Amino acid sequence: MREWWVQVGLLAVPLLAAYLHIPPPQLSPALHSWKSSGKFFTYKGLRIFYQDSVGVVGSPEIVVLLHGFPTSSYDWYKIWEGLTLRFHRVIALDFLGFGFSDKPRPHHYSIFEQASIVEALLRHLGLQSRRINLLSHDYGDTVAQELLYRFKQNRSGRLTIKSLCLSNGGIFPETHRPLLLQKLLKDGGMLSPILTRLMNFFVFSRGLTPVFGPYTRPSESELWDMWAGIRNNDGNLVIDSLLQYINQRKKFRRRWVGALASVSIPIHFIYGPLDPVNPYPEFLELYSLFSLSWLSVYMCHSTCSTVYRKTLPRSTVSILDDHISHYPQLEDPMGFLNAYMGFINSF
């Protein structure tokens, strides 16, 4: 019996070693093209990937896109062309620890650092004095909130924000419902590094798919693109560190939620109502409490139309079709783009 277990052990060791050293998947042609068309800049010795497209000639408008967790700037590819038809510059980056950007470890990842990276990118591009439209999703919403806080405090080096559009992000910690896997990785202690090493495409895809609507789930090839972005530069090994943003949201709630109150710029929120991470209607009910001057809510199908208006800051909300969930820009790109253009053209 002892010899049998020894044999199993001797076989398991090389198999586990081989599993832990499975190389990241090759980039699909589309994802490879996305990387090839992008650029890198250096922030404190770290390489940050970004896209910068020139769109409408003669327009002064600039939009900066801030992606969510755990994916990358590639989340915006379905609406990218549409944005270039309206804006002169369309800019997106992979946050530190995401996509094609560097993923140092060990490293203390923070929302504050990501906001500083956005500011550094705009300085690198010579746009630090321009008025910027921010469009964000999920994790990017919290980065946008920090940028908004710095803007309101007139911090040195801060962006000058013209407008802000958020989408399906946990801007209120009390209504945010992280997935079970996120909880395990975030608060797993010594277990977290083991889980990140054991994570594979099967675990990832089964964990991410439920945050999409039942009729708008990504194809297997789309999931592989997301996984390839995560595995690039061994990004799966820093997921537990990146997830500390959830705890940061709780710790700095007053700073980041407070940034949304009493603002002088137009703010919009595009919402996929089937989102299990930011559930309806609790999220919108709380959001309305922080909209202090006026709030317009739109129901968006093929087009957006006002269904009711409250005089409640210069905030509007677009609610997409009821089968759209946590990734509205991927699940309903046309509805998302229509909602955003309606907002941008309203001021």
mmCIF file of C-alpha atoms in Angstrom:
data_model
loop_
_atom_site.group_PDB
_atom_site.id
_atom_site.type_symbol
_atom_site.label_atom_id
_atom_site.label_comp_id
_atom_site.label_asym_id
_atom_site.label_seq_id
_atom_site.Cartn_x
_atom_site.Cartn_y
_atom_site.Cartn_z
ATOM 1 C CA MET A 1 0.000 0.000 0.000
ATOM 2 C CA ARG A 2 2.821 2.386 0.918
ATOM 3 C CA GLU A 3 4.546 1.752 -2.403
ATOM 4 C CA TRP A 4 1.306 2.557 -4.263
ATOM 5 C CA TRP A 5 1.018 5.967 -2.609
ATOM 6 C CA VAL A 6 4.672 6.673 -3.288
ATOM 7 C CA GLN A 7 4.136 5.913 -6.961
ATOM 8 C CA VAL A 8 1.101 8.205 -7.078
ATOM 9 C CA GLY A 9 3.119 10.940 -5.392
ATOM 10 C CA LEU A 10 6.022 10.559 -7.776
ATOM 11 C CA LEU A 11 3.606 10.796 -10.707
ATOM 12 C CA ALA A 12 1.674 13.748 -9.252
ATOM 13 C CA VAL A 13 4.721 15.951 -8.686
ATOM 14 C CA PRO A 14 5.770 16.269 -12.342
ATOM 15 C CA LEU A 15 2.117 16.551 -13.448
ATOM 16 C CA LEU A 16 1.531 19.416 -10.999
ATOM 17 C CA ALA A 17 4.765 21.069 -12.071
ATOM 18 C CA ALA A 18 3.736 20.788 -15.717
ATOM 19 C CA TYR A 19 0.260 22.205 -14.903
ATOM 20 C CA LEU A 20 1.738 25.188 -13.068
ATOM 21 C CA HIS A 21 3.971 25.949 -16.031
ATOM 22 C CA ILE A 22 1.336 25.794 -18.763
ATOM 23 C CA PRO A 23 2.196 28.725 -21.038
ATOM 24 C CA PRO A 24 -0.388 31.452 -21.639
ATOM 25 C CA PRO A 25 -2.640 30.969 -24.665
ATOM 26 C CA GLN A 26 -1.611 32.479 -27.963
ATOM 27 C CA LEU A 27 -3.262 35.754 -28.867
ATOM 28 C CA SER A 28 -6.104 35.549 -31.343
ATOM 29 C CA PRO A 29 -5.629 37.552 -34.562
ATOM 30 C CA ALA A 30 -8.026 40.216 -33.262
ATOM 31 C CA LEU A 31 -6.294 40.521 -29.895
ATOM 32 C CA HIS A 32 -2.886 40.498 -31.546
ATOM 33 C CA SER A 33 -4.028 43.319 -33.818
ATOM 34 C CA TRP A 34 -5.246 45.273 -30.778
ATOM 35 C CA LYS A 35 -1.837 44.919 -29.134
ATOM 36 C CA SER A 36 0.057 45.744 -32.334
ATOM 37 C CA SER A 37 -1.937 48.939 -32.884
ATOM 38 C CA GLY A 38 -1.296 50.127 -29.322
ATOM 39 C CA LYS A 39 1.701 51.708 -27.633
ATOM 40 C CA PHE A 40 3.479 51.680 -24.288
ATOM 41 C CA PHE A 41 4.638 54.443 -21.989
ATOM 42 C CA THR A 42 6.670 54.153 -18.810
ATOM 43 C CA TYR A 43 5.343 55.023 -15.374
ATOM 44 C CA LYS A 44 7.931 54.777 -12.593
ATOM 45 C CA GLY A 45 9.833 52.109 -14.497
ATOM 46 C CA LEU A 46 6.684 50.113 -15.379
ATOM 47 C CA ARG A 47 5.344 49.670 -18.915
ATOM 48 C CA ILE A 48 1.717 50.690 -19.402
ATOM 49 C CA PHE A 49 -0.145 49.716 -22.571
ATOM 50 C CA TYR A 50 -2.535 52.164 -24.186
ATOM 51 C CA GLN A 51 -4.534 52.832 -27.335
ATOM 52 C CA ASP A 52 -4.826 56.298 -28.859
ATOM 53 C CA SER A 53 -6.916 56.722 -32.000
ATOM 54 C CA VAL A 54 -7.469 59.932 -33.927
ATOM 55 C CA GLY A 55 -11.085 60.255 -34.947
ATOM 56 C CA VAL A 56 -13.098 63.230 -36.137
ATOM 57 C CA VAL A 57 -10.900 65.946 -37.653
ATOM 58 C CA GLY A 58 -11.578 69.394 -36.249
ATOM 59 C CA SER A 59 -13.379 68.198 -33.123
ATOM 60 C CA PRO A 60 -11.839 69.265 -29.802
ATOM 61 C CA GLU A 61 -13.460 66.374 -27.935
ATOM 62 C CA ILE A 62 -11.346 63.752 -26.125
ATOM 63 C CA VAL A 63 -12.671 60.638 -24.397
ATOM 64 C CA VAL A 64 -10.623 58.446 -22.046
ATOM 65 C CA LEU A 65 -11.893 54.918 -21.386
ATOM 66 C CA LEU A 66 -11.290 53.135 -18.071
ATOM 67 C CA HIS A 67 -11.874 49.366 -18.105
ATOM 68 C CA GLY A 68 -13.091 46.946 -15.443
ATOM 69 C CA PHE A 69 -11.843 43.969 -13.465
ATOM 70 C CA PRO A 70 -10.392 41.479 -14.388
ATOM 71 C CA THR A 71 -10.179 42.321 -18.077
ATOM 72 C CA SER A 72 -8.542 45.122 -20.103
ATOM 73 C CA SER A 73 -8.925 47.979 -22.563
ATOM 74 C CA TYR A 74 -10.024 45.390 -25.130
ATOM 75 C CA ASP A 75 -13.419 45.521 -23.412
ATOM 76 C CA TRP A 76 -14.093 48.645 -25.485
ATOM 77 C CA TYR A 77 -13.382 47.216 -28.936
ATOM 78 C CA LYS A 78 -17.048 46.835 -29.925
ATOM 79 C CA ILE A 79 -17.759 50.559 -29.510
ATOM 80 C CA TRP A 80 -14.317 51.876 -30.471
ATOM 81 C CA GLU A 81 -15.124 52.743 -34.078
ATOM 82 C CA GLY A 82 -18.373 54.409 -33.050
ATOM 83 C CA LEU A 83 -16.516 56.614 -30.593
ATOM 84 C CA THR A 84 -14.000 57.695 -33.249
ATOM 85 C CA LEU A 85 -16.917 59.059 -35.292
ATOM 86 C CA ARG A 86 -17.741 61.494 -32.489
ATOM 87 C CA PHE A 87 -14.442 62.265 -30.739
ATOM 88 C CA HIS A 88 -11.142 63.622 -32.042
ATOM 89 C CA ARG A 89 -9.133 61.417 -29.668
ATOM 90 C CA VAL A 90 -10.230 58.072 -28.223
ATOM 91 C CA ILE A 91 -7.812 56.853 -25.556
ATOM 92 C CA ALA A 92 -7.797 53.716 -23.420
ATOM 93 C CA LEU A 93 -5.186 52.065 -21.236
ATOM 94 C CA ASP A 94 -4.615 48.770 -19.514
ATOM 95 C CA PHE A 95 -4.296 49.531 -15.832
ATOM 96 C CA LEU A 96 -1.197 48.290 -14.046
ATOM 97 C CA GLY A 97 -1.674 44.558 -13.441
ATOM 98 C CA PHE A 98 -4.114 44.163 -16.345
ATOM 99 C CA GLY A 99 -3.952 43.221 -20.023
ATOM 100 C CA PHE A 100 -0.659 44.007 -21.735
ATOM 101 C CA SER A 101 0.631 46.325 -19.011
ATOM 102 C CA ASP A 102 3.282 45.196 -16.534
ATOM 103 C CA LYS A 103 2.132 43.067 -13.601
ATOM 104 C CA PRO A 104 4.742 43.439 -10.876
ATOM 105 C CA ARG A 105 4.699 41.157 -7.850
ATOM 106 C CA PRO A 106 4.795 41.617 -5.024
ATOM 107 C CA HIS A 107 3.170 45.013 -5.425
ATOM 108 C CA HIS A 108 0.655 47.095 -3.511
ATOM 109 C CA TYR A 109 -1.977 47.731 -6.181
ATOM 110 C CA SER A 110 -4.255 50.646 -5.393
ATOM 111 C CA ILE A 111 -6.929 52.804 -6.971
ATOM 112 C CA PHE A 112 -4.817 55.851 -6.107
ATOM 113 C CA GLU A 113 -1.912 54.541 -8.187
ATOM 114 C CA GLN A 114 -4.179 53.704 -11.128
ATOM 115 C CA ALA A 115 -5.592 57.245 -11.075
ATOM 116 C CA SER A 116 -2.057 58.644 -11.056
ATOM 117 C CA ILE A 117 -1.220 56.445 -14.055
ATOM 118 C CA VAL A 118 -4.167 57.920 -15.970
ATOM 119 C CA GLU A 119 -2.925 61.414 -15.169
ATOM 120 C CA ALA A 120 0.620 60.421 -16.233
ATOM 121 C CA LEU A 121 -0.680 59.061 -19.547
ATOM 122 C CA LEU A 122 -2.434 62.332 -20.351
ATOM 123 C CA ARG A 123 0.773 64.239 -19.520
ATOM 124 C CA HIS A 124 2.722 61.830 -21.741
ATOM 125 C CA LEU A 125 0.310 62.620 -24.588
ATOM 126 C CA GLY A 126 0.497 66.370 -23.938
ATOM 127 C CA LEU A 127 -3.200 66.534 -23.043
ATOM 128 C CA GLN A 128 -2.956 67.439 -19.356
ATOM 129 C CA SER A 129 -4.508 70.872 -19.911
ATOM 130 C CA ARG A 130 -7.386 69.643 -22.121
ATOM 131 C CA ARG A 131 -10.918 68.989 -20.918
ATOM 132 C CA ILE A 132 -11.483 65.239 -20.801
ATOM 133 C CA ASN A 133 -14.623 63.129 -21.084
ATOM 134 C CA LEU A 134 -14.261 60.031 -18.902
ATOM 135 C CA LEU A 135 -16.084 56.801 -19.777
ATOM 136 C CA SER A 136 -15.608 53.999 -17.269
ATOM 137 C CA HIS A 137 -16.780 50.522 -16.322
ATOM 138 C CA ASP A 138 -16.657 48.488 -13.079
ATOM 139 C CA TYR A 139 -13.141 48.858 -11.545
ATOM 140 C CA GLY A 140 -12.658 51.851 -13.812
ATOM 141 C CA ASP A 141 -15.626 53.550 -12.127
ATOM 142 C CA THR A 142 -13.710 53.699 -8.849
ATOM 143 C CA VAL A 143 -10.621 55.071 -10.615
ATOM 144 C CA ALA A 144 -12.917 57.692 -12.163
ATOM 145 C CA GLN A 145 -14.302 58.560 -8.728
ATOM 146 C CA GLU A 146 -10.754 59.194 -7.454
ATOM 147 C CA LEU A 147 -10.008 61.341 -10.519
ATOM 148 C CA LEU A 148 -13.240 63.253 -9.864
ATOM 149 C CA TYR A 149 -12.248 63.777 -6.221
ATOM 150 C CA ARG A 150 -8.869 65.216 -7.307
ATOM 151 C CA PHE A 151 -10.608 67.426 -9.863
ATOM 152 C CA LYS A 152 -13.010 68.806 -7.252
ATOM 153 C CA GLN A 153 -10.146 69.413 -4.810
ATOM 154 C CA ASN A 154 -8.189 71.184 -7.585
ATOM 155 C CA ARG A 155 -5.212 68.933 -6.939
ATOM 156 C CA SER A 156 -1.960 69.724 -8.762
ATOM 157 C CA GLY A 157 -1.614 67.549 -11.873
ATOM 158 C CA ARG A 158 -5.274 66.521 -11.858
ATOM 159 C CA LEU A 159 -7.340 66.053 -14.981
ATOM 160 C CA THR A 160 -9.787 68.703 -16.055
ATOM 161 C CA ILE A 161 -12.940 66.639 -16.386
ATOM 162 C CA LYS A 162 -15.624 67.800 -18.786
ATOM 163 C CA SER A 163 -18.034 64.922 -18.212
ATOM 164 C CA LEU A 164 -18.162 61.533 -16.531
ATOM 165 C CA CYS A 165 -20.043 58.419 -17.600
ATOM 166 C CA LEU A 166 -19.952 55.396 -15.298
ATOM 167 C CA SER A 167 -21.270 51.896 -16.005
ATOM 168 C CA ASN A 168 -22.079 48.887 -13.827
ATOM 169 C CA GLY A 169 -19.447 49.554 -11.190
ATOM 170 C CA GLY A 170 -19.631 49.021 -7.435
ATOM 171 C CA ILE A 171 -19.502 52.714 -6.625
ATOM 172 C CA PHE A 172 -21.422 51.984 -3.423
ATOM 173 C CA PRO A 173 -19.742 49.251 -1.311
ATOM 174 C CA GLU A 174 -23.008 48.437 0.461
ATOM 175 C CA THR A 175 -24.761 47.372 -2.749
ATOM 176 C CA HIS A 176 -21.758 45.591 -4.286
ATOM 177 C CA ARG A 177 -22.016 41.772 -4.364
ATOM 178 C CA PRO A 178 -18.602 40.276 -5.279
ATOM 179 C CA LEU A 179 -18.512 36.763 -6.688
ATOM 180 C CA LEU A 180 -17.597 33.837 -4.423
ATOM 181 C CA LEU A 181 -14.274 33.343 -6.211
ATOM 182 C CA GLN A 182 -13.468 37.033 -5.744
ATOM 183 C CA LYS A 183 -14.143 36.728 -2.010
ATOM 184 C CA LEU A 184 -11.910 33.672 -1.733
ATOM 185 C CA LEU A 185 -9.069 35.336 -3.611
ATOM 186 C CA LYS A 186 -9.445 38.668 -1.824
ATOM 187 C CA ASP A 187 -9.591 37.354 1.740
ATOM 188 C CA GLY A 188 -8.077 33.898 1.388
ATOM 189 C CA GLY A 189 -4.850 34.724 3.203
ATOM 190 C CA MET A 190 -2.237 32.054 2.550
ATOM 191 C CA LEU A 191 -4.750 30.216 0.373
ATOM 192 C CA SER A 192 -5.012 33.042 -2.178
ATOM 193 C CA PRO A 193 -1.592 32.542 -3.841
ATOM 194 C CA ILE A 194 -2.355 28.838 -4.194
ATOM 195 C CA LEU A 195 -5.733 29.547 -5.803
ATOM 196 C CA THR A 196 -4.240 32.008 -8.273
ATOM 197 C CA ARG A 197 -1.692 29.401 -9.380
ATOM 198 C CA LEU A 198 -4.373 26.735 -9.766
ATOM 199 C CA MET A 199 -6.726 28.976 -11.733
ATOM 200 C CA ASN A 200 -7.235 27.906 -15.331
ATOM 201 C CA PHE A 201 -9.476 28.766 -18.272
ATOM 202 C CA PHE A 202 -12.225 26.437 -17.076
ATOM 203 C CA VAL A 203 -12.392 28.051 -13.615
ATOM 204 C CA PHE A 204 -12.153 31.540 -15.089
ATOM 205 C CA SER A 205 -14.849 31.059 -17.722
ATOM 206 C CA ARG A 206 -17.255 29.374 -15.281
ATOM 207 C CA GLY A 207 -16.718 32.216 -12.852
ATOM 208 C CA LEU A 208 -17.123 35.085 -15.318
ATOM 209 C CA THR A 209 -19.952 33.841 -17.538
ATOM 210 C CA PRO A 210 -22.696 34.287 -14.875
ATOM 211 C CA VAL A 211 -22.142 38.063 -14.783
ATOM 212 C CA PHE A 212 -23.371 38.242 -18.396
ATOM 213 C CA GLY A 213 -27.022 38.064 -19.342
ATOM 214 C CA PRO A 214 -28.456 34.686 -20.406
ATOM 215 C CA TYR A 215 -28.751 35.762 -24.056
ATOM 216 C CA THR A 216 -25.618 37.909 -24.256
ATOM 217 C CA ARG A 217 -22.918 35.622 -22.906
ATOM 218 C CA PRO A 218 -19.504 35.756 -24.568
ATOM 219 C CA SER A 219 -18.487 33.094 -27.041
ATOM 220 C CA GLU A 220 -15.706 30.696 -26.131
ATOM 221 C CA SER A 221 -13.302 32.623 -28.363
ATOM 222 C CA GLU A 222 -14.196 35.870 -26.587
ATOM 223 C CA LEU A 223 -13.587 34.212 -23.227
ATOM 224 C CA TRP A 224 -10.217 32.978 -24.473
ATOM 225 C CA ASP A 225 -9.323 36.564 -25.443
ATOM 226 C CA MET A 226 -10.147 37.692 -21.914
ATOM 227 C CA TRP A 227 -8.165 34.832 -20.406
ATOM 228 C CA ALA A 228 -5.198 35.528 -22.695
ATOM 229 C CA GLY A 229 -5.146 39.107 -21.434
ATOM 230 C CA ILE A 230 -5.149 37.909 -17.845
ATOM 231 C CA ARG A 231 -2.441 35.276 -18.403
ATOM 232 C CA ASN A 232 -0.189 37.736 -20.220
ATOM 233 C CA ASN A 233 2.810 38.529 -17.979
ATOM 234 C CA ASP A 234 1.498 35.961 -15.448
ATOM 235 C CA GLY A 235 -1.401 38.214 -14.547
ATOM 236 C CA ASN A 236 -3.304 35.375 -12.877
ATOM 237 C CA LEU A 237 -0.716 35.551 -10.078
ATOM 238 C CA VAL A 238 -1.627 39.131 -9.132
ATOM 239 C CA ILE A 239 -5.425 38.799 -9.147
ATOM 240 C CA ASP A 240 -5.568 38.451 -5.360
ATOM 241 C CA SER A 241 -3.543 41.661 -4.985
ATOM 242 C CA LEU A 242 -5.699 43.540 -7.505
ATOM 243 C CA LEU A 243 -8.867 42.470 -5.705
ATOM 244 C CA GLN A 244 -7.905 44.555 -2.697
ATOM 245 C CA TYR A 245 -9.712 47.361 -4.510
ATOM 246 C CA ILE A 246 -12.914 45.988 -2.979
ATOM 247 C CA ASN A 247 -11.555 46.618 0.513
ATOM 248 C CA GLN A 248 -10.269 50.014 -0.618
ATOM 249 C CA ARG A 249 -13.788 50.936 -1.733
ATOM 250 C CA LYS A 250 -15.044 50.322 1.793
ATOM 251 C CA LYS A 251 -12.157 52.128 3.485
ATOM 252 C CA PHE A 252 -12.408 55.215 1.270
ATOM 253 C CA ARG A 253 -16.163 55.231 0.761
ATOM 254 C CA ARG A 254 -16.632 58.765 2.070
ATOM 255 C CA ARG A 255 -13.955 60.105 -0.312
ATOM 256 C CA TRP A 256 -15.176 58.331 -3.450
ATOM 257 C CA VAL A 257 -18.931 58.361 -2.945
ATOM 258 C CA GLY A 258 -18.690 61.924 -1.707
ATOM 259 C CA ALA A 259 -16.977 62.883 -4.965
ATOM 260 C CA LEU A 260 -20.252 62.192 -6.795
ATOM 261 C CA ALA A 261 -22.223 64.638 -4.690
ATOM 262 C CA SER A 262 -22.685 68.296 -5.590
ATOM 263 C CA VAL A 263 -20.730 68.163 -8.818
ATOM 264 C CA SER A 264 -20.691 70.877 -11.464
ATOM 265 C CA ILE A 265 -20.081 68.578 -14.451
ATOM 266 C CA PRO A 266 -22.574 66.312 -16.252
ATOM 267 C CA ILE A 267 -22.578 62.759 -14.897
ATOM 268 C CA HIS A 268 -24.250 59.772 -16.518
ATOM 269 C CA PHE A 269 -24.638 56.146 -15.520
ATOM 270 C CA ILE A 270 -25.303 53.371 -18.062
ATOM 271 C CA TYR A 271 -26.750 50.358 -16.305
ATOM 272 C CA GLY A 272 -27.343 46.758 -17.307
ATOM 273 C CA PRO A 273 -30.156 45.914 -14.862
ATOM 274 C CA LEU A 274 -29.560 42.158 -14.698
ATOM 275 C CA ASP A 275 -26.184 42.713 -13.023
ATOM 276 C CA PRO A 276 -25.720 40.260 -10.100
ATOM 277 C CA VAL A 277 -22.686 42.227 -8.862
ATOM 278 C CA ASN A 278 -24.579 45.537 -8.564
ATOM 279 C CA PRO A 279 -28.178 44.333 -8.238
ATOM 280 C CA TYR A 280 -31.299 46.151 -9.326
ATOM 281 C CA PRO A 281 -33.123 48.024 -7.820
ATOM 282 C CA GLU A 282 -30.985 48.483 -4.686
ATOM 283 C CA PHE A 283 -28.162 50.086 -6.626
ATOM 284 C CA LEU A 284 -30.305 52.655 -8.464
ATOM 285 C CA GLU A 285 -32.230 53.517 -5.321
ATOM 286 C CA LEU A 286 -29.010 54.411 -3.544
ATOM 287 C CA TYR A 287 -27.634 56.195 -6.615
ATOM 288 C CA SER A 288 -30.699 58.448 -6.673
ATOM 289 C CA LEU A 289 -29.953 59.597 -3.116
ATOM 290 C CA PHE A 290 -26.643 61.020 -4.286
ATOM 291 C CA SER A 291 -28.148 62.818 -7.280
ATOM 292 C CA LEU A 292 -28.867 66.070 -5.579
ATOM 293 C CA SER A 293 -30.064 68.454 -8.286
ATOM 294 C CA TRP A 294 -31.747 66.507 -11.034
ATOM 295 C CA LEU A 295 -31.851 62.957 -12.175
ATOM 296 C CA SER A 296 -33.314 61.712 -15.423
ATOM 297 C CA VAL A 297 -33.792 58.016 -15.945
ATOM 298 C CA TYR A 298 -33.998 56.522 -19.438
ATOM 299 C CA MET A 299 -35.111 53.091 -20.559
ATOM 300 C CA CYS A 300 -32.958 52.126 -23.523
ATOM 301 C CA HIS A 301 -33.880 49.581 -26.154
ATOM 302 C CA SER A 302 -32.973 50.228 -29.775
ATOM 303 C CA THR A 303 -33.256 53.909 -28.869
ATOM 304 C CA CYS A 304 -33.416 55.757 -25.551
ATOM 305 C CA SER A 305 -36.521 57.584 -24.432
ATOM 306 C CA THR A 306 -37.293 59.388 -21.188
ATOM 307 C CA VAL A 307 -39.772 57.459 -19.095
ATOM 308 C CA TYR A 308 -39.733 59.591 -15.987
ATOM 309 C CA ARG A 309 -37.890 62.579 -14.648
ATOM 310 C CA LYS A 310 -37.258 63.535 -11.052
ATOM 311 C CA THR A 311 -35.945 66.770 -9.832
ATOM 312 C CA LEU A 312 -33.656 65.382 -7.562
ATOM 313 C CA PRO A 313 -26.724 67.118 -9.703
ATOM 314 C CA ARG A 314 -26.544 67.084 -13.291
ATOM 315 C CA SER A 315 -26.969 63.328 -13.377
ATOM 316 C CA THR A 316 -28.729 61.000 -15.780
ATOM 317 C CA VAL A 317 -29.150 57.241 -15.888
ATOM 318 C CA SER A 318 -29.730 55.008 -18.909
ATOM 319 C CA ILE A 319 -31.181 51.595 -18.116
ATOM 320 C CA LEU A 320 -30.541 49.138 -20.939
ATOM 321 C CA ASP A 321 -32.749 46.168 -21.890
ATOM 322 C CA ASP A 322 -33.691 43.972 -18.962
ATOM 323 C CA HIS A 323 -31.540 41.037 -20.207
ATOM 324 C CA ILE A 324 -28.318 43.114 -20.183
ATOM 325 C CA SER A 325 -26.024 42.496 -17.250
ATOM 326 C CA HIS A 326 -22.583 43.515 -15.928
ATOM 327 C CA TYR A 327 -20.729 44.113 -19.246
ATOM 328 C CA PRO A 328 -23.185 46.365 -21.141
ATOM 329 C CA GLN A 329 -20.591 47.630 -23.660
ATOM 330 C CA LEU A 330 -19.969 44.021 -24.758
ATOM 331 C CA GLU A 331 -23.507 42.678 -24.371
ATOM 332 C CA ASP A 332 -25.348 45.537 -26.076
ATOM 333 C CA PRO A 333 -22.729 47.718 -27.793
ATOM 334 C CA MET A 334 -25.255 49.615 -29.916
ATOM 335 C CA GLY A 335 -27.545 50.343 -26.978
ATOM 336 C CA PHE A 336 -24.555 51.367 -24.879
ATOM 337 C CA LEU A 337 -23.200 53.628 -27.617
ATOM 338 C CA ASN A 338 -26.618 55.214 -28.221
ATOM 339 C CA ALA A 339 -27.004 55.904 -24.522
ATOM 340 C CA TYR A 340 -23.543 57.449 -24.275
ATOM 341 C CA MET A 341 -23.960 59.584 -27.395
ATOM 342 C CA GLY A 342 -27.316 60.783 -26.128
ATOM 343 C CA PHE A 343 -25.606 61.906 -22.941
ATOM 344 C CA ILE A 344 -22.647 63.567 -24.702
ATOM 345 C CA ASN A 345 -24.912 65.417 -27.119
ATOM 346 C CA SER A 346 -27.115 66.733 -24.294
ATOM 347 C CA PHE A 347 -24.702 69.402 -23.090
#
